[in-house]
Tab-separated table of C-alpha atoms in Angstrom:
chain	number	residue	atom	x	y	z
A	194	MET	CA	79.839	107.531	161.757
A	195	ARG	CA	81.240	107.268	158.242
A	196	ILE	CA	81.716	109.809	155.466
A	197	SER	CA	82.158	108.777	151.837
A	198	ARG	CA	84.479	111.499	150.650
A	199	ALA	CA	85.977	114.796	151.738
A	200	VAL	CA	84.938	117.975	149.956
A	201	LYS	CA	87.392	120.851	149.956
A	202	GLY	CA	86.034	123.780	151.963
A	203	THR	CA	83.122	121.773	153.422
A	204	ASP	CA	83.073	120.313	156.969
A	205	LYS	CA	80.826	117.337	156.166
A	206	VAL	CA	81.963	115.412	159.235
A	207	GLY	CA	81.094	118.342	161.502
A	208	GLY	CA	77.644	118.686	159.944
A	209	GLN	CA	76.802	115.011	160.377
A	210	LEU	CA	78.099	115.036	163.946
A	211	ALA	CA	75.770	117.926	164.833
A	212	GLU	CA	72.752	116.098	163.378
A	213	CYS	CA	73.587	112.927	165.308
A	214	ARG	CA	73.933	114.855	168.589
A	215	GLU	CA	70.519	116.460	168.012
A	216	LEU	CA	69.022	112.983	167.423
A	217	ALA	CA	70.604	111.644	170.608
A	218	GLU	CA	69.264	114.582	172.597
A	219	ARG	CA	65.717	114.113	171.247
A	220	GLN	CA	65.731	110.370	171.930
A	221	GLY	CA	67.420	110.628	175.307
A	222	TYR	CA	70.487	108.629	174.295
A	223	GLU	CA	73.672	109.040	176.312
A	224	VAL	CA	76.589	109.524	173.940
A	225	VAL	CA	79.664	107.606	175.106
A	226	PRO	CA	82.654	110.013	175.296
A	227	GLY	CA	85.070	109.463	172.425
A	228	ALA	CA	82.733	107.008	170.642
A	229	ILE	CA	82.828	108.840	167.309
A	230	TYR	CA	84.128	106.919	164.298
A	231	GLU	CA	85.282	108.887	161.263
A	232	ASP	CA	86.644	107.823	157.878
A	233	ASP	CA	86.869	111.261	156.315
A	234	GLY	CA	87.784	111.035	152.641
A	235	ILE	CA	87.742	107.205	152.392
A	236	SER	CA	84.894	105.917	150.226
A	237	ALA	CA	83.214	102.641	151.211
A	238	THR	CA	83.335	101.624	147.539
A	239	SER	CA	87.071	102.282	147.098
A	240	GLY	CA	88.163	98.928	148.526
A	241	LYS	CA	90.538	100.697	150.920
A	242	THR	CA	90.711	99.754	154.593
A	243	ARG	CA	88.578	102.115	156.719
A	244	PRO	CA	90.100	102.300	160.199
A	245	GLY	CA	87.034	103.951	161.749
A	246	TRP	CA	84.658	101.328	160.329
A	247	GLU	CA	86.823	98.414	161.439
A	248	GLN	CA	87.163	99.839	164.953
A	249	LEU	CA	83.379	100.321	165.149
A	250	LEU	CA	82.743	96.647	164.390
A	251	THR	CA	85.349	95.615	166.978
A	252	ASP	CA	83.765	97.780	169.688
A	253	VAL	CA	80.232	96.609	168.835
A	254	GLU	CA	81.305	92.960	169.130
A	255	ALA	CA	82.865	93.829	172.497
A	256	GLY	CA	79.440	94.936	173.756
A	257	GLN	CA	80.343	98.570	174.402
A	258	TYR	CA	77.135	100.079	172.951
A	259	ASP	CA	73.368	99.639	172.802
A	260	VAL	CA	72.539	101.905	169.823
A	261	LEU	CA	74.571	103.149	166.841
A	262	LEU	CA	73.794	106.578	165.348
A	263	ALA	CA	74.395	107.936	161.845
A	264	VAL	CA	72.801	110.477	159.506
A	265	GLU	CA	71.656	107.713	157.160
A	266	GLU	CA	72.252	104.011	156.788
A	267	SER	CA	74.573	104.446	153.799
A	268	ARG	CA	77.030	106.143	156.175
A	269	PHE	CA	77.612	102.683	157.681
A	270	HIS	CA	78.060	100.817	154.407
A	271	ARG	CA	77.539	100.979	150.628
A	272	GLY	CA	77.114	97.297	149.866
A	273	VAL	CA	75.482	94.089	151.043
A	274	GLY	CA	78.823	92.610	152.160
A	275	ASP	CA	79.550	95.341	154.724
A	276	GLN	CA	75.888	95.412	155.736
A	277	GLN	CA	76.016	91.718	156.599
A	278	ARG	CA	79.136	92.258	158.709
A	279	LEU	CA	77.316	94.978	160.635
A	280	VAL	CA	74.231	92.779	161.104
A	281	VAL	CA	76.301	89.884	162.456
A	282	ALA	CA	78.171	92.158	164.893
A	283	CYS	CA	74.921	93.780	166.129
A	284	LEU	CA	73.088	90.467	166.509
A	285	GLY	CA	75.842	89.070	168.687
A	286	ALA	CA	75.794	92.118	171.004
A	287	ASP	CA	72.042	92.910	170.843
A	288	VAL	CA	72.678	96.323	169.269
A	289	THR	CA	70.284	98.354	167.093
A	290	TRP	CA	71.037	101.351	164.938
A	291	HIS	CA	69.148	104.624	164.583
A	292	THR	CA	69.667	107.057	161.690
A	293	VAL	CA	68.382	110.594	161.159
A	294	ARG	CA	66.960	109.766	157.711
A	295	ASP	CA	65.762	106.150	158.073
A	296	GLY	CA	64.789	105.748	161.738
A	297	ILE	CA	65.387	102.749	164.005
A	298	VAL	CA	66.487	99.384	162.601
A	299	ASN	CA	66.634	96.240	164.732
A	300	PRO	CA	68.549	93.547	162.801
A	301	ALA	CA	67.244	90.914	165.237
A	302	ASP	CA	63.729	90.894	163.715
A	303	ALA	CA	62.723	89.934	160.182
A	304	ALA	CA	61.467	93.402	159.172
A	305	GLY	CA	64.622	95.106	160.361
A	306	GLU	CA	66.916	92.651	158.585
A	307	PHE	CA	64.864	92.927	155.373
A	308	LEU	CA	64.911	96.733	155.378
A	309	ALA	CA	68.622	96.841	156.132
A	310	THR	CA	69.406	94.418	153.297
A	311	LEU	CA	67.110	96.275	150.882
A	312	ARG	CA	68.709	99.637	151.675
A	313	ALA	CA	72.190	98.149	151.235
A	314	ALA	CA	71.225	96.782	147.817
A	315	MET	CA	69.713	100.130	146.808
A	316	ALA	CA	72.839	101.978	147.989
A	317	ARG	CA	74.988	99.627	145.926
A	318	GLN	CA	72.761	100.175	142.889
A	319	GLU	CA	73.119	103.934	143.270
A	320	VAL	CA	76.898	103.605	143.405
A	321	ARG	CA	76.884	101.557	140.197
A	322	ARG	CA	74.578	104.007	138.440
A	323	LYS	CA	76.740	106.927	139.501
A	324	SER	CA	79.823	105.146	138.180
A	325	GLU	CA	78.097	104.430	134.857
A	326	ARG	CA	76.983	108.051	134.533
A	327	GLN	CA	80.509	109.259	135.199
A	328	ALA	CA	81.962	106.829	132.633
A	329	SER	CA	79.394	107.946	130.076
A	330	GLY	CA	80.197	111.598	130.747
A	331	ILE	CA	83.925	110.949	130.360
A	332	ARG	CA	83.358	109.169	127.028
A	333	ALA	CA	81.213	112.039	125.762
A	334	ALA	CA	83.829	114.592	126.848
A	335	ARG	CA	86.581	112.661	125.065
A	336	GLU	CA	84.526	112.373	121.896
A	337	ALA	CA	84.169	116.146	122.031
A	338	GLY	CA	87.947	116.534	122.411
A	339	LYS	CA	87.796	117.820	125.983
A	340	LEU	CA	90.518	117.143	128.541
A	341	VAL	CA	89.234	114.959	131.394
A	342	GLY	CA	90.720	113.621	134.588
A	343	GLY	CA	92.341	115.146	137.643
A	344	GLY	CA	95.204	114.038	139.815
A	345	VAL	CA	98.750	115.317	139.558
A	346	ARG	CA	99.321	118.137	137.073
A	347	PRO	CA	100.752	116.821	133.795
A	348	PHE	CA	104.307	118.099	133.350
A	349	GLY	CA	104.378	120.640	130.521
A	350	TYR	CA	100.957	122.144	131.265
A	351	LEU	CA	99.675	124.835	133.611
A	352	LYS	CA	98.683	124.032	137.190
A	353	GLN	CA	95.138	125.385	137.457
A	354	LYS	CA	92.490	122.852	136.443
A	355	LYS	CA	90.750	125.239	134.060
A	356	ASP	CA	94.098	126.070	132.419
A	357	ARG	CA	95.467	122.526	132.074
A	358	THR	CA	94.732	122.739	128.345
A	359	LYS	CA	97.436	125.421	128.037
A	360	ALA	CA	101.139	124.672	127.686
A	361	HIS	CA	103.395	125.790	130.533
A	362	PRO	CA	105.589	128.694	129.322
A	363	VAL	CA	108.795	127.015	130.616
A	364	GLU	CA	108.027	123.295	130.783
A	365	GLY	CA	106.155	123.119	127.458
A	366	PRO	CA	109.144	124.137	125.294
A	367	GLU	CA	111.394	121.837	127.338
A	368	VAL	CA	109.154	118.841	126.565
A	369	THR	CA	109.168	119.787	122.876
A	370	TRP	CA	112.971	119.975	122.943
A	371	ALA	CA	113.195	116.576	124.700
A	372	TYR	CA	111.253	114.869	121.889
A	373	ALA	CA	113.506	116.372	119.212
A	374	HIS	CA	116.588	115.457	121.249
A	375	VAL	CA	115.573	111.792	121.636
A	376	VAL	CA	114.591	111.484	117.960
A	377	ALA	CA	118.040	112.792	117.009
A	378	GLY	CA	119.681	110.058	119.101
A	379	GLY	CA	119.884	111.730	122.506
A	380	SER	CA	119.392	109.752	125.717
A	381	LEU	CA	116.801	110.081	128.456
A	382	GLY	CA	119.615	110.563	130.940
A	383	SER	CA	120.860	113.666	129.133
A	384	VAL	CA	117.335	115.139	129.231
A	385	ALA	CA	117.181	114.482	132.980
A	386	ARG	CA	120.584	116.116	133.481
A	387	ARG	CA	119.560	119.197	131.511
A	388	TRP	CA	116.351	119.670	133.504
A	389	ASN	CA	118.107	119.092	136.818
A	390	ASP	CA	120.847	121.564	135.873
A	391	ARG	CA	118.218	124.158	135.003
A	392	GLY	CA	116.373	123.655	138.290
A	393	ILE	CA	113.269	122.256	136.596
A	394	LYS	CA	111.381	119.896	138.922
A	395	THR	CA	108.834	117.147	138.262
A	396	SER	CA	105.152	117.915	138.865
A	397	ARG	CA	105.644	116.554	142.394
A	398	GLY	CA	108.658	118.794	143.014
A	399	ASN	CA	111.339	116.076	142.713
A	400	ARG	CA	114.563	115.763	140.711
A	401	TRP	CA	114.489	114.043	137.326
A	402	GLY	CA	115.691	110.574	136.451
A	403	ALA	CA	115.660	108.684	133.160
A	404	ARG	CA	112.472	106.799	134.059
A	405	ASN	CA	110.637	110.008	134.983
A	406	VAL	CA	111.541	111.472	131.591
A	407	GLN	CA	110.387	108.292	129.849
A	408	GLN	CA	106.980	108.510	131.534
A	409	VAL	CA	106.556	112.101	130.353
A	410	LEU	CA	107.550	111.383	126.747
A	411	LEU	CA	105.266	108.332	126.476
A	412	ARG	CA	102.192	110.330	127.521
A	413	VAL	CA	99.845	110.374	124.521
A	414	ASN	CA	98.184	113.661	125.510
A	415	ASN	CA	101.436	115.482	124.666
A	416	CYS	CA	100.660	115.177	120.943
A	417	GLY	CA	97.098	116.482	121.376
A	418	ARG	CA	95.456	113.055	121.191
A	419	TYR	CA	93.785	110.579	123.533
A	420	SER	CA	95.225	107.228	124.548
A	421	ASP	CA	93.476	104.027	123.499
A	422	GLY	CA	94.091	102.632	126.981
A	423	HIS	CA	97.186	100.708	125.891
A	424	GLY	CA	99.633	103.579	125.474
A	425	ARG	CA	98.868	104.160	121.789
A	426	ILE	CA	97.033	106.987	120.004
A	427	ARG	CA	93.260	106.636	119.777
A	428	GLU	CA	92.323	107.195	116.175
A	429	GLY	CA	89.672	109.682	115.096
A	430	VAL	CA	89.705	112.040	118.107
A	431	VAL	CA	91.738	115.255	118.289
A	432	GLY	CA	92.085	116.858	121.708
A	433	GLY	CA	91.163	120.449	122.423
A	434	TRP	CA	94.368	121.261	124.331
A	435	ASP	CA	97.805	122.515	123.303
A	436	ALA	CA	99.946	119.828	121.653
A	437	LEU	CA	103.580	119.879	122.771
A	438	VAL	CA	104.768	117.711	119.860
A	439	ASP	CA	103.474	116.537	116.486
A	440	VAL	CA	102.080	113.020	116.081
A	441	GLU	CA	104.914	111.773	113.842
A	442	THR	CA	107.621	112.774	116.337
A	443	TRP	CA	105.658	111.241	119.226
A	444	GLU	CA	105.375	107.963	117.319
A	445	ALA	CA	109.112	107.985	116.564
A	446	VAL	CA	109.959	108.454	120.237
A	447	HIS	CA	107.361	105.860	121.276
A	448	ALA	CA	108.869	103.286	118.919
A	449	ARG	CA	112.388	103.972	120.131
A	450	LEU	CA	111.523	103.822	123.832
A	451	HIS	CA	109.695	100.517	123.351
A	452	ASP	CA	112.676	98.919	121.623
A	453	SER	CA	113.298	95.740	123.639
A	454	THR	CA	117.088	96.101	123.196
A	455	ARG	CA	117.209	99.433	125.016
A	456	ARG	CA	118.189	99.781	128.629
A	457	LEU	CA	118.051	102.797	130.879
A	458	VAL	CA	121.641	103.725	131.686
A	459	PRO	CA	122.225	105.235	135.159
A	460	LEU	CA	123.234	108.879	134.965
A	461	SER	CA	126.607	108.148	136.530
A	462	ASP	CA	127.754	105.528	133.979
A	463	PRO	CA	131.162	106.588	132.528
A	464	VAL	CA	131.227	106.372	128.715
A	465	TRP	CA	133.992	107.279	126.243
A	466	LEU	CA	133.655	108.494	122.671
A	467	LEU	CA	135.447	105.674	120.827
A	468	SER	CA	134.287	102.668	122.848
A	469	GLY	CA	133.281	100.031	120.306
A	470	ILE	CA	134.489	102.273	117.433
A	471	ALA	CA	138.305	102.450	117.599
A	472	ARG	CA	140.102	99.425	116.107
A	473	CYS	CA	143.081	97.467	117.336
A	474	VAL	CA	145.806	96.712	114.789
A	475	CYS	CA	144.344	93.186	114.607
A	476	GLY	CA	141.088	94.658	113.268
A	477	GLU	CA	138.952	94.026	116.372
A	478	THR	CA	137.060	96.858	118.061
A	479	MET	CA	138.302	98.221	121.374
A	480	ARG	CA	136.589	98.481	124.748
A	481	THR	CA	137.288	100.737	127.727
A	482	GLY	CA	138.858	99.851	131.037
A	483	ASN	CA	141.204	101.224	133.682
A	484	ILE	CA	144.960	100.657	133.852
A	485	LYS	CA	146.550	101.266	137.251
A	486	THR	CA	149.945	102.980	137.296
A	487	ALA	CA	152.042	104.751	139.889
A	488	SER	CA	150.445	108.027	138.837
A	489	GLY	CA	146.898	106.670	139.298
A	490	ASP	CA	144.121	105.065	137.258
A	491	HIS	CA	143.976	105.811	133.536
A	492	PRO	CA	140.879	105.088	131.379
A	493	THR	CA	142.231	103.070	128.446
A	494	TYR	CA	141.008	101.536	125.204
A	495	ARG	CA	141.911	97.859	124.928
A	496	CYS	CA	141.341	95.278	122.210
A	497	ASN	CA	138.252	93.121	122.774
A	498	LEU	CA	140.289	90.016	121.884
A	499	THR	CA	142.475	90.455	124.949
A	500	LYS	CA	139.545	89.016	126.891
A	501	VAL	CA	140.015	85.734	124.963
A	502	THR	CA	142.709	83.493	126.422
A	503	GLY	CA	145.440	82.734	123.910
A	504	ALA	CA	144.149	85.109	121.202
A	505	PRO	CA	146.882	85.193	118.528
A	506	GLY	CA	148.521	88.296	117.084
A	507	ARG	CA	149.474	91.708	118.429
A	508	HIS	CA	146.989	93.810	120.407
A	509	THR	CA	147.230	97.475	121.286
A	510	THR	CA	146.023	99.978	123.874
A	511	ALA	CA	145.501	103.761	123.950
A	512	ARG	CA	144.640	106.306	126.605
A	513	CYS	CA	140.988	107.342	126.258
A	514	ARG	CA	141.504	111.080	126.750
A	515	GLU	CA	144.389	111.259	124.299
A	516	LEU	CA	142.610	109.395	121.517
A	517	ASP	CA	139.245	111.106	122.065
A	518	ALA	CA	140.847	114.561	121.808
A	519	LEU	CA	142.665	113.613	118.592
A	520	VAL	CA	139.519	112.198	116.977
A	521	ARG	CA	137.402	115.126	118.108
A	522	ASP	CA	139.686	117.659	116.417
A	523	GLU	CA	139.970	115.604	113.224
A	524	LEU	CA	136.198	115.182	113.019
A	525	VAL	CA	135.651	118.921	113.403
A	526	ARG	CA	138.109	119.546	110.562
A	527	ALA	CA	136.418	116.908	108.397
A	528	VAL	CA	132.977	118.443	108.896
A	529	ARG	CA	134.404	121.942	108.303
A	530	ASP	CA	136.020	120.870	105.049
A	531	ALA	CA	132.767	119.283	103.901
A	532	ALA	CA	130.897	122.499	104.712
A	533	THR	CA	133.576	124.609	102.999
A	534	SER	CA	133.118	122.594	99.817
A	535	ALA	CA	129.370	123.216	100.071
A	536	VAL	CA	128.508	119.533	100.325
A	537	GLY	CA	128.237	119.165	104.064
A	538	ASN	CA	124.541	119.600	104.735
A	539	VAL	CA	123.294	116.041	104.277
A	540	ALA	CA	120.124	116.342	106.297
A	541	ASP	CA	117.633	119.086	105.506
A	542	GLY	CA	114.338	118.523	107.296
A	543	SER	CA	113.315	116.074	110.012
A	544	PRO	CA	113.641	112.307	109.452
A	545	ALA	CA	111.116	111.677	112.238
A	546	ARG	CA	108.556	109.879	110.084
A	547	LEU	CA	111.067	107.534	108.463
A	548	GLN	CA	112.677	106.850	111.829
A	549	ALA	CA	109.266	106.013	113.325
A	550	LEU	CA	108.626	103.480	110.567
A	551	LEU	CA	112.088	101.956	110.925
A	552	GLU	CA	111.864	101.740	114.718
A	553	THR	CA	108.436	100.110	114.458
A	554	ARG	CA	109.666	97.594	111.887
A	555	ARG	CA	112.699	96.808	114.027
A	556	GLY	CA	110.448	95.998	116.961
A	557	GLN	CA	108.305	93.749	114.762
A	558	ILE	CA	111.372	91.896	113.499
A	559	ARG	CA	112.706	91.298	116.999
A	560	ALA	CA	109.329	90.028	118.196
A	561	ARG	CA	109.124	87.651	115.231
A	562	LEU	CA	112.666	86.401	115.844
A	563	VAL	CA	111.672	85.498	119.390
A	564	GLU	CA	108.698	83.543	118.058
A	565	LEU	CA	110.873	81.727	115.532
A	566	GLY	CA	113.340	80.863	118.268
A	567	ASP	CA	110.495	79.115	120.089
A	568	ASP	CA	109.521	77.352	116.856
A	569	LEU	CA	112.945	75.690	116.671
A	570	ALA	CA	112.001	73.653	119.726
A	571	ASP	CA	108.752	72.497	118.105
A	572	VAL	CA	109.343	69.179	116.306
A	573	ALA	CA	106.170	69.671	114.290
A	574	ILE	CA	107.696	72.639	112.411
A	575	PRO	CA	110.440	71.961	109.810
A	576	ARG	CA	113.693	73.386	111.204
A	577	ALA	CA	115.103	74.239	107.787
A	578	MET	CA	112.139	76.511	107.072
A	579	THR	CA	112.493	78.200	110.465
A	580	ARG	CA	116.230	78.761	110.005
A	581	ASP	CA	115.652	80.313	106.563
A	582	ALA	CA	113.076	82.696	108.036
A	583	ILE	CA	115.471	83.637	110.858
A	584	ALA	CA	118.281	84.310	108.358
A	585	LYS	CA	116.063	86.577	106.221
A	586	LEU	CA	114.772	88.518	109.215
A	587	THR	CA	118.279	88.903	110.642
A	588	ALA	CA	119.481	90.343	107.330
A	589	GLU	CA	116.534	92.739	107.253
A	590	GLN	CA	117.243	93.757	110.844
A	591	ASP	CA	120.854	94.556	109.933
A	592	ASP	CA	119.617	96.728	107.067
A	593	VAL	CA	117.156	98.561	109.342
A	594	ASP	CA	119.895	99.141	111.934
A	595	THR	CA	122.157	100.606	109.232
A	596	GLN	CA	119.424	102.998	108.086
A	597	LEU	CA	118.743	104.080	111.665
A	598	ARG	CA	122.432	104.779	112.246
A	599	ASP	CA	122.525	106.855	109.080
A	600	LEU	CA	119.483	108.858	110.165
A	601	ARG	CA	120.990	109.600	113.576
A	602	ALA	CA	124.279	110.646	112.007
A	603	GLN	CA	122.442	112.902	109.558
A	604	SER	CA	120.524	114.568	112.380
A	605	ALA	CA	123.720	115.271	114.310
A	606	HIS	CA	125.526	116.423	111.150
A	607	ALA	CA	122.692	118.795	110.291
A	608	PHE	CA	122.967	120.328	113.775
A	609	LEU	CA	126.717	120.849	113.340
A	610	VAL	CA	126.604	122.553	109.955
A	611	ALA	CA	123.392	124.546	110.504
A	612	ASP	CA	123.839	128.120	109.113
A	613	LEU	CA	127.565	127.564	108.437
A	614	HIS	CA	127.074	127.676	104.665
A	615	ALA	CA	125.705	131.201	104.943
A	616	LYS	CA	128.651	132.228	107.115
A	617	LEU	CA	131.237	130.724	104.779
A	618	TRP	CA	129.729	131.643	101.432
A	619	GLY	CA	127.848	134.854	102.264
A	620	ARG	CA	130.682	137.249	101.315
A	621	ALA	CA	130.170	139.518	98.355
A	622	ASP	CA	133.324	138.239	96.625
A	623	GLY	CA	132.277	134.610	97.121
A	624	ARG	CA	135.563	133.710	98.840
A	625	VAL	CA	136.262	132.134	102.237
A	626	SER	CA	138.772	133.949	104.471
A	627	LEU	CA	141.118	132.296	106.965
A	628	MET	CA	139.349	134.263	109.718
A	629	ASP	CA	135.997	132.798	108.649
A	630	ALA	CA	137.428	129.274	108.574
A	631	ALA	CA	138.964	129.636	112.047
A	632	ASP	CA	135.681	130.932	113.430
A	633	VAL	CA	133.795	128.044	111.819
A	634	THR	CA	136.219	125.534	113.366
A	635	ARG	CA	135.592	127.025	116.800
A	636	VAL	CA	131.803	126.990	116.361
A	637	LEU	CA	131.845	123.407	115.064
A	638	GLY	CA	133.904	122.310	118.048
A	639	GLU	CA	131.491	123.903	120.479
A	640	ARG	CA	128.515	122.322	118.750
A	641	PHE	CA	130.155	118.926	118.644
A	642	ASP	CA	130.870	119.087	122.382
A	643	ALA	CA	127.209	120.000	123.015
A	644	LEU	CA	125.922	116.870	121.262
A	645	GLU	CA	124.817	113.824	123.201
A	646	LEU	CA	127.501	111.094	123.290
A	647	ARG	CA	125.521	108.757	121.051
A	648	GLN	CA	125.208	111.468	118.407
A	649	ARG	CA	128.944	112.163	118.548
A	650	GLN	CA	129.663	108.474	118.118
A	651	GLU	CA	127.384	108.279	115.061
A	652	LEU	CA	129.267	111.208	113.517
A	653	VAL	CA	132.616	109.522	114.136
A	654	LYS	CA	131.388	106.347	112.450
A	655	ALA	CA	130.028	108.365	109.501
A	656	PHE	CA	133.251	110.341	108.892
A	657	LEU	CA	136.272	108.512	110.321
A	658	TRP	CA	138.072	105.193	110.710
A	659	VAL	CA	140.257	105.006	113.825
A	660	THR	CA	143.042	102.464	114.310
A	661	VAL	CA	145.600	102.079	117.120
A	662	LEU	CA	149.007	100.706	116.021
A	663	PRO	CA	151.706	99.206	118.268
A	664	GLY	CA	154.278	101.513	119.817
A	665	ARG	CA	154.377	104.610	121.996
A	666	THR	CA	154.795	107.452	119.491
A	667	PRO	CA	151.877	109.777	118.629
A	668	ASP	CA	151.789	108.569	114.997
A	669	ARG	CA	150.581	105.150	116.133
A	670	LEU	CA	147.083	106.698	116.466
A	671	VAL	CA	145.814	106.590	112.864
A	672	VAL	CA	142.634	108.501	111.968
A	673	LYS	CA	141.438	108.135	108.355
A	674	ARG	CA	138.661	110.097	106.698
A	675	LEU	CA	136.207	107.820	104.944
A	676	ALA	CA	135.740	110.501	102.268
A	677	ASP	CA	139.437	110.141	101.329
A	678	LEU	CA	139.212	106.422	100.493
A	679	GLN	CA	139.767	105.486	96.875
A	680	PRO	CA	136.868	104.016	94.853
A	681	GLY	CA	136.384	100.396	95.850
A	682	GLU	CA	138.624	100.750	98.923
A	683	THR	CA	137.175	99.873	102.314
A	684	PRO	CA	138.700	100.777	105.682
A	685	GLU	CA	138.550	97.152	106.868
A	686	VAL	CA	141.292	96.152	104.409
A	687	LEU	CA	143.688	98.974	105.275
A	688	SER	CA	147.014	97.493	106.333
A	689	TYR	CA	149.592	99.030	108.621
A	690	PRO	CA	153.240	98.153	109.290
């Protein structure tokens, strides 16, 4: 026998088995021990393999039975294809079937084959109609702003089905924080680390990884809207459940996570603050690597040009920990001084909307550049025109990248100097004490250390210029504040002995 789907709390298989045994007793059939075929919970229309059904056909073809029993014919099949397989197997073994609802069917005669085929077609029609009714009901529910669908509980919402419109008291705020963190330049890996450290599990009870976090943040329902089926917001319909994030922030995160230049960095990747930021005396940026000594391995900044054979000029190195600590302290002092002079808060309010527009435009530019690259191989398109278009788009992309860097630096800067103005300038006499300044330096340092690495790097690039000179003395590590440059002076032209 076959069952289309399991119902929690209902023994449908047991009920059908009892009816079939009563039929066998009335008709005088001898039930073969163990000849009961069940596919509990596997629908005939799902396309999944049904072990019980396949074994039944095998045993029928082997000639083990004379009559097959079921509650109704649709328990055997729900389509003409499976019905024909059953007919062929029964014809070869001279088997009939007898159901509680539909009586005896002998596929060997014309009437039996006709009735079996007709019932299979009617069963298939009913399945299609049921599917159409369900689809129509889902569309109507969505138009009314109702939450539809089952499956695994969406992370950030309550577990009970009737309460899935309500935000989870712990997970909901964490999802909201994750959006703000990513918009401000934070990584998916840092979100995963935070949740793992706090003992927060996925909806399936597993640990978090960057890809799990990405799936959660790209879910359209989080902003109280429906998806259009392609991962974007469906316009014109507002959901009737708690939104964990506003639409503008969701769009900003969506644009950033769909940037084709991004890659998901494994949580264990070692990264240093000044990689790609610190400059060799030759003017080239520096990369990180390990230098082996008798005392062990030492992470070290090295000039990128040292990878080029025969690169002329002097090139320098610096220990990562030493230089990072120096730059960290100088940056904290630079931000403190800016706050002390009451000019440090450069970012009041959220730049989420502007960032969303910039991220979207950046993606459009990159997609167009790919198309233009293909056009260069097409002899029918003038190459000069294509090259001009590539040059213009590349320049625009550079401008967009600069604006995005500025926005990320502003977000991190705003976090650092939040409420410090009130602390510094809130005294009745309007003066700043040394005790206040020392306390501010400590707080700024703690906040800087709490930032995601990318945010710290953006702050360094916004405030400082770091150069490593030849030699072994501490003064070879030169850290300049960009705010101290003279009008018209640029850090690239600074010269050192």
